[in-house]
Amino acid sequence: MDNKPSVLVVEDDAGIGSFIETILVSNGYSVLRASGGRQALMMLTSHCPELMILDLGLPDLDGTRIIRSVRSWSKMPILVVSARAHEKDKVEALDLGADDYITKPFGSAELLARIRTALRHASGDTASGMPLSGVFRAGDLTVDYNKMHVYLAGEDVHLTRNEYKIVALLSRYAGRVLTYDHILKNVWGPVSSGDNQILRVNMANIRRKIEKNPADPQYIFTEMGVGYRMIEGD
Ligand code: CA
């Protein structure tokens, strides 16, 4: 088959690189490998892969510099692989335009799910800035973008305007983590204070309204220190 999605794996640890390559090849992807940042940038322009899996800690260039560079000319999905425990690096990578991240060590199912989500979002219209339309469904949860309304098992959920905006935004990017900063800017505007507290309060209220057990959510998950992620739609 010629139409296998091609993935560039940028990873200086040969063992991890091979591990990722094996998973991808056995699941129908074609794989390119780069062991450093400069090689990655060259391969990106010469091979135009559909997705990049990027290790942040590279010997020659910091991964965040690669994201910055790629985002100046391409919207290709970038999935960051990070061994770093610090949330700061993940948040920086996401705010620079990476689509998602996965923390080492990870399993093949998690990696494949992240890749599918990133590719689906890239092929959809999420990058075009089109107004929301249609419906999102996950389990009992329905977000109706036309009516700007949320339903749980067919029952009206009474959300405030900002609560609806948060749910709509997360569902639009379902399966992907959105940083606190990203959500704050989208809902409260560019002048938002960057104070996560207002977001936490809103999220607590949303969960009280849509989750059976707000302490063990099934629709909107907390990515500790980074942001929130909505479950994939049906
Ligand atoms: Ca590394």
CSV table of C-alpha atoms and ligand atoms in Angstrom, one decimal:
chain,number,residue,atom,x,y,z
A,1,MET,CA,0.0,0.0,0.0
A,2,ASP,CA,1.3,3.4,-0.9
A,3,ASN,CA,-1.1,5.4,1.3
A,4,LYS,CA,0.3,4.4,4.6
A,5,PRO,CA,0.6,7.5,6.8
A,6,SER,CA,4.2,8.4,7.2
A,7,VAL,CA,5.6,9.3,10.6
A,8,LEU,CA,8.9,10.8,11.4
A,9,VAL,CA,10.3,9.5,14.7
A,10,VAL,CA,12.8,11.9,16.2
A,11,GLU,CA,14.6,10.1,19.1
A,12,ASP,CA,18.2,9.9,20.0
A,13,ASP,CA,17.7,6.8,22.2
A,14,ALA,CA,18.0,4.0,19.7
A,15,GLY,CA,16.2,1.5,21.9
A,16,ILE,CA,13.1,3.8,22.3
A,17,GLY,CA,13.2,4.7,18.6
A,18,SER,CA,13.1,1.1,17.6
A,19,PHE,CA,10.4,0.4,20.1
A,20,ILE,CA,8.2,3.1,18.6
A,21,GLU,CA,9.1,2.1,15.0
A,22,THR,CA,8.1,-1.5,15.7
A,23,ILE,CA,4.7,-0.5,17.1
A,24,LEU,CA,4.0,1.9,14.2
A,25,VAL,CA,5.1,-0.5,11.4
A,26,SER,CA,3.1,-3.4,12.7
A,27,ASN,CA,0.1,-1.0,12.8
A,28,GLY,CA,0.3,0.1,9.2
A,29,TYR,CA,2.4,3.3,9.4
A,30,SER,CA,5.5,3.9,7.4
A,31,VAL,CA,8.3,5.2,9.6
A,32,LEU,CA,11.2,7.6,9.1
A,33,ARG,CA,13.8,7.9,11.8
A,34,ALA,CA,16.0,10.8,12.9
A,35,SER,CA,18.4,10.7,15.9
A,36,GLY,CA,18.9,14.5,16.2
A,37,GLY,CA,17.3,17.8,15.7
A,38,ARG,CA,19.1,19.0,12.6
A,39,GLN,CA,18.6,15.7,10.8
A,40,ALA,CA,14.9,15.9,11.8
A,41,LEU,CA,14.5,19.4,10.2
A,42,MET,CA,16.2,18.2,7.0
A,43,MET,CA,14.0,15.1,6.8
A,44,LEU,CA,10.8,17.2,7.4
A,45,THR,CA,11.4,19.3,4.4
A,46,SER,CA,12.6,16.5,2.2
A,47,HIS,CA,10.1,13.8,3.1
A,48,CYS,CA,7.0,15.8,4.3
A,49,PRO,CA,5.8,13.2,6.8
A,50,GLU,CA,2.2,13.4,8.0
A,51,LEU,CA,3.1,13.4,11.7
A,52,MET,CA,6.2,13.9,13.8
A,53,ILE,CA,6.9,12.1,17.1
A,54,LEU,CA,9.4,14.3,18.9
A,55,ASP,CA,11.6,13.5,21.8
A,56,LEU,CA,12.2,16.8,23.7
A,57,GLY,CA,15.7,16.0,24.9
A,58,LEU,CA,18.0,15.7,21.9
A,59,PRO,CA,21.7,16.1,21.8
A,60,ASP,CA,22.0,18.9,19.2
A,61,LEU,CA,18.8,20.9,19.3
A,62,ASP,CA,16.3,21.3,22.1
A,63,GLY,CA,12.9,19.8,21.0
A,64,THR,CA,11.1,23.0,21.7
A,65,ARG,CA,13.3,24.8,19.1
A,66,ILE,CA,12.2,22.2,16.6
A,67,ILE,CA,8.5,22.8,17.4
A,68,ARG,CA,9.1,26.6,17.0
A,69,SER,CA,10.8,26.1,13.7
A,70,VAL,CA,8.2,23.7,12.3
A,71,ARG,CA,5.3,25.9,13.4
A,72,SER,CA,6.6,28.8,11.4
A,73,TRP,CA,5.8,27.0,8.2
A,74,SER,CA,3.6,23.9,8.9
A,75,LYS,CA,0.6,22.7,10.9
A,76,MET,CA,1.6,19.1,10.7
A,77,PRO,CA,0.7,17.2,13.9
A,78,ILE,CA,3.5,17.0,16.5
A,79,LEU,CA,3.3,14.5,19.3
A,80,VAL,CA,5.9,15.2,21.9
A,81,VAL,CA,7.5,12.3,23.8
A,82,SER,CA,9.0,13.4,27.1
A,83,ALA,CA,10.9,11.6,29.8
A,84,ARG,CA,11.0,14.8,31.8
A,85,ALA,CA,9.0,14.8,34.9
A,86,HIS,CA,8.5,18.5,34.9
A,87,GLU,CA,5.1,19.7,33.7
A,88,LYS,CA,6.7,22.9,32.6
A,89,ASP,CA,8.4,21.3,29.6
A,90,LYS,CA,5.1,19.7,28.5
A,91,VAL,CA,3.2,22.9,28.9
A,92,GLU,CA,5.9,24.9,27.0
A,93,ALA,CA,5.8,22.3,24.1
A,94,LEU,CA,2.0,22.4,23.9
A,95,ASP,CA,1.9,26.2,24.1
A,96,LEU,CA,4.5,26.4,21.3
A,97,GLY,CA,2.1,24.4,19.1
A,98,ALA,CA,2.7,20.7,19.8
A,99,ASP,CA,-0.5,18.8,19.5
A,100,ASP,CA,-0.1,16.4,22.4
A,101,TYR,CA,2.4,14.7,24.6
A,102,ILE,CA,3.1,11.3,25.9
A,103,THR,CA,5.3,10.6,28.9
A,104,LYS,CA,7.9,7.8,28.9
A,105,PRO,CA,7.4,5.0,29.7
A,106,PHE,CA,4.3,4.5,27.7
A,107,GLY,CA,2.5,1.5,26.1
A,108,SER,CA,1.7,0.8,22.5
A,109,ALA,CA,-2.1,1.3,22.9
A,110,GLU,CA,-1.6,4.8,24.4
A,111,LEU,CA,0.9,5.8,21.7
A,112,LEU,CA,-1.4,4.6,18.9
A,113,ALA,CA,-4.5,6.3,20.4
A,114,ARG,CA,-2.5,9.6,20.6
A,115,ILE,CA,-1.4,9.3,16.9
A,116,ARG,CA,-4.9,8.5,15.7
A,117,THR,CA,-6.3,11.5,17.5
A,118,ALA,CA,-3.6,13.8,16.2
A,119,LEU,CA,-4.0,12.6,12.6
A,120,ARG,CA,-7.8,12.9,12.8
A,121,HIS,CA,-7.6,16.4,14.0
A,122,ALA,CA,-5.1,17.3,11.3
A,123,SER,CA,-7.4,16.0,8.6
A,124,GLY,CA,-10.5,17.7,10.0
A,125,ASP,CA,-11.3,21.3,9.9
A,126,THR,CA,-10.1,22.2,13.4
A,127,ALA,CA,-7.1,24.1,12.1
A,128,SER,CA,-9.2,26.2,9.8
A,129,GLY,CA,-10.9,28.3,12.5
A,130,MET,CA,-14.3,27.4,11.1
A,131,PRO,CA,-17.2,28.0,13.5
A,132,LEU,CA,-18.4,25.1,15.5
A,133,SER,CA,-21.2,23.1,13.9
A,134,GLY,CA,-22.8,19.7,14.5
A,135,VAL,CA,-22.8,17.5,17.5
A,136,PHE,CA,-20.3,15.8,19.7
A,137,ARG,CA,-21.2,12.6,21.5
A,138,ALA,CA,-19.4,10.5,24.1
A,139,GLY,CA,-21.4,8.0,26.1
A,140,ASP,CA,-24.3,9.8,27.6
A,141,LEU,CA,-22.8,13.2,26.9
A,142,THR,CA,-24.0,15.3,23.9
A,143,VAL,CA,-22.7,18.7,23.0
A,144,ASP,CA,-24.9,20.4,20.4
A,145,TYR,CA,-22.8,23.2,18.9
A,146,ASN,CA,-25.8,24.7,16.9
A,147,LYS,CA,-28.0,25.0,20.0
A,148,MET,CA,-25.0,25.7,22.2
A,149,HIS,CA,-26.4,23.2,24.6
A,150,VAL,CA,-25.2,20.2,26.5
A,151,TYR,CA,-27.3,17.1,27.3
A,152,LEU,CA,-26.7,14.2,29.6
A,153,ALA,CA,-28.7,11.0,28.6
A,154,GLY,CA,-31.1,13.3,26.8
A,155,GLU,CA,-31.6,15.7,29.8
A,156,ASP,CA,-30.8,19.4,29.6
A,157,VAL,CA,-27.6,20.3,31.5
A,158,HIS,CA,-27.8,23.9,32.7
A,159,LEU,CA,-24.3,25.3,32.1
A,160,THR,CA,-23.3,28.9,32.4
A,161,ARG,CA,-22.0,30.6,29.3
A,162,ASN,CA,-18.3,30.1,30.3
A,163,GLU,CA,-18.9,26.5,31.4
A,164,TYR,CA,-20.5,25.8,28.0
A,165,LYS,CA,-17.5,27.4,26.2
A,166,ILE,CA,-15.1,25.2,28.2
A,167,VAL,CA,-17.0,22.0,27.4
A,168,ALA,CA,-17.4,22.9,23.7
A,169,LEU,CA,-13.7,23.7,23.4
A,170,LEU,CA,-12.5,20.5,25.1
A,171,SER,CA,-15.0,18.4,23.0
A,172,ARG,CA,-13.9,20.0,19.8
A,173,TYR,CA,-10.4,18.8,20.6
A,174,ALA,CA,-11.5,15.5,22.2
A,175,GLY,CA,-8.7,13.2,23.0
A,176,ARG,CA,-6.2,16.0,23.1
A,177,VAL,CA,-4.9,17.7,26.2
A,178,LEU,CA,-5.5,21.5,26.2
A,179,THR,CA,-3.3,23.5,28.6
A,180,TYR,CA,-4.8,25.7,31.3
A,181,ASP,CA,-3.4,28.8,29.4
A,182,HIS,CA,-5.0,27.7,26.1
A,183,ILE,CA,-8.4,27.2,27.7
A,184,LEU,CA,-8.2,30.5,29.7
A,185,LYS,CA,-7.3,32.5,26.5
A,186,ASN,CA,-10.1,30.9,24.5
A,187,VAL,CA,-12.8,31.3,27.1
A,188,TRP,CA,-11.9,34.5,28.9
A,189,GLY,CA,-9.9,36.1,26.1
A,190,PRO,CA,-6.3,37.1,25.5
A,191,VAL,CA,-6.4,39.4,28.6
A,192,SER,CA,-7.2,36.6,30.9
A,193,SER,CA,-5.1,36.8,34.0
A,194,GLY,CA,-3.5,33.4,33.5
A,195,ASP,CA,-4.9,32.5,36.9
A,196,ASN,CA,-6.0,28.8,36.9
A,197,GLN,CA,-8.2,29.2,39.9
A,198,ILE,CA,-11.2,30.6,37.9
A,199,LEU,CA,-10.8,27.6,35.6
A,200,ARG,CA,-10.6,25.1,38.4
A,201,VAL,CA,-13.8,26.6,39.9
A,202,ASN,CA,-15.6,26.3,36.6
A,203,MET,CA,-14.4,22.8,36.1
A,204,ALA,CA,-15.6,21.8,39.5
A,205,ASN,CA,-19.1,23.1,38.6
A,206,ILE,CA,-19.0,21.4,35.2
A,207,ARG,CA,-18.1,18.1,36.8
A,208,ARG,CA,-20.8,18.4,39.3
A,209,LYS,CA,-23.3,18.8,36.5
A,210,ILE,CA,-22.1,16.1,34.0
A,211,GLU,CA,-20.1,13.5,35.9
A,212,LYS,CA,-21.7,10.8,38.0
A,213,ASN,CA,-18.7,11.0,40.4
A,214,PRO,CA,-16.9,14.3,40.0
A,215,ALA,CA,-13.9,12.9,41.9
A,216,ASP,CA,-13.6,10.1,39.3
A,217,PRO,CA,-14.6,11.8,36.1
A,218,GLN,CA,-15.4,9.8,33.0
A,219,TYR,CA,-15.7,12.7,30.5
A,220,ILE,CA,-13.2,15.3,31.3
A,221,PHE,CA,-9.8,14.2,32.8
A,222,THR,CA,-7.3,16.3,34.6
A,223,GLU,CA,-3.7,16.2,33.2
A,224,MET,CA,-2.0,17.1,36.5
A,225,GLY,CA,-0.2,20.5,36.2
A,226,VAL,CA,-0.8,20.7,32.5
A,227,GLY,CA,-4.5,21.0,31.6
A,228,TYR,CA,-7.6,19.0,30.7
A,229,ARG,CA,-8.5,16.3,28.2
A,230,MET,CA,-12.0,15.3,27.0
A,231,ILE,CA,-12.6,11.7,26.3
A,232,GLU,CA,-12.7,10.7,22.6
A,233,GLY,CA,-16.1,11.0,21.0
A,234,ASP,CA,-18.0,7.8,20.0
B,1,CA,CA,16.5,11.9,24.4
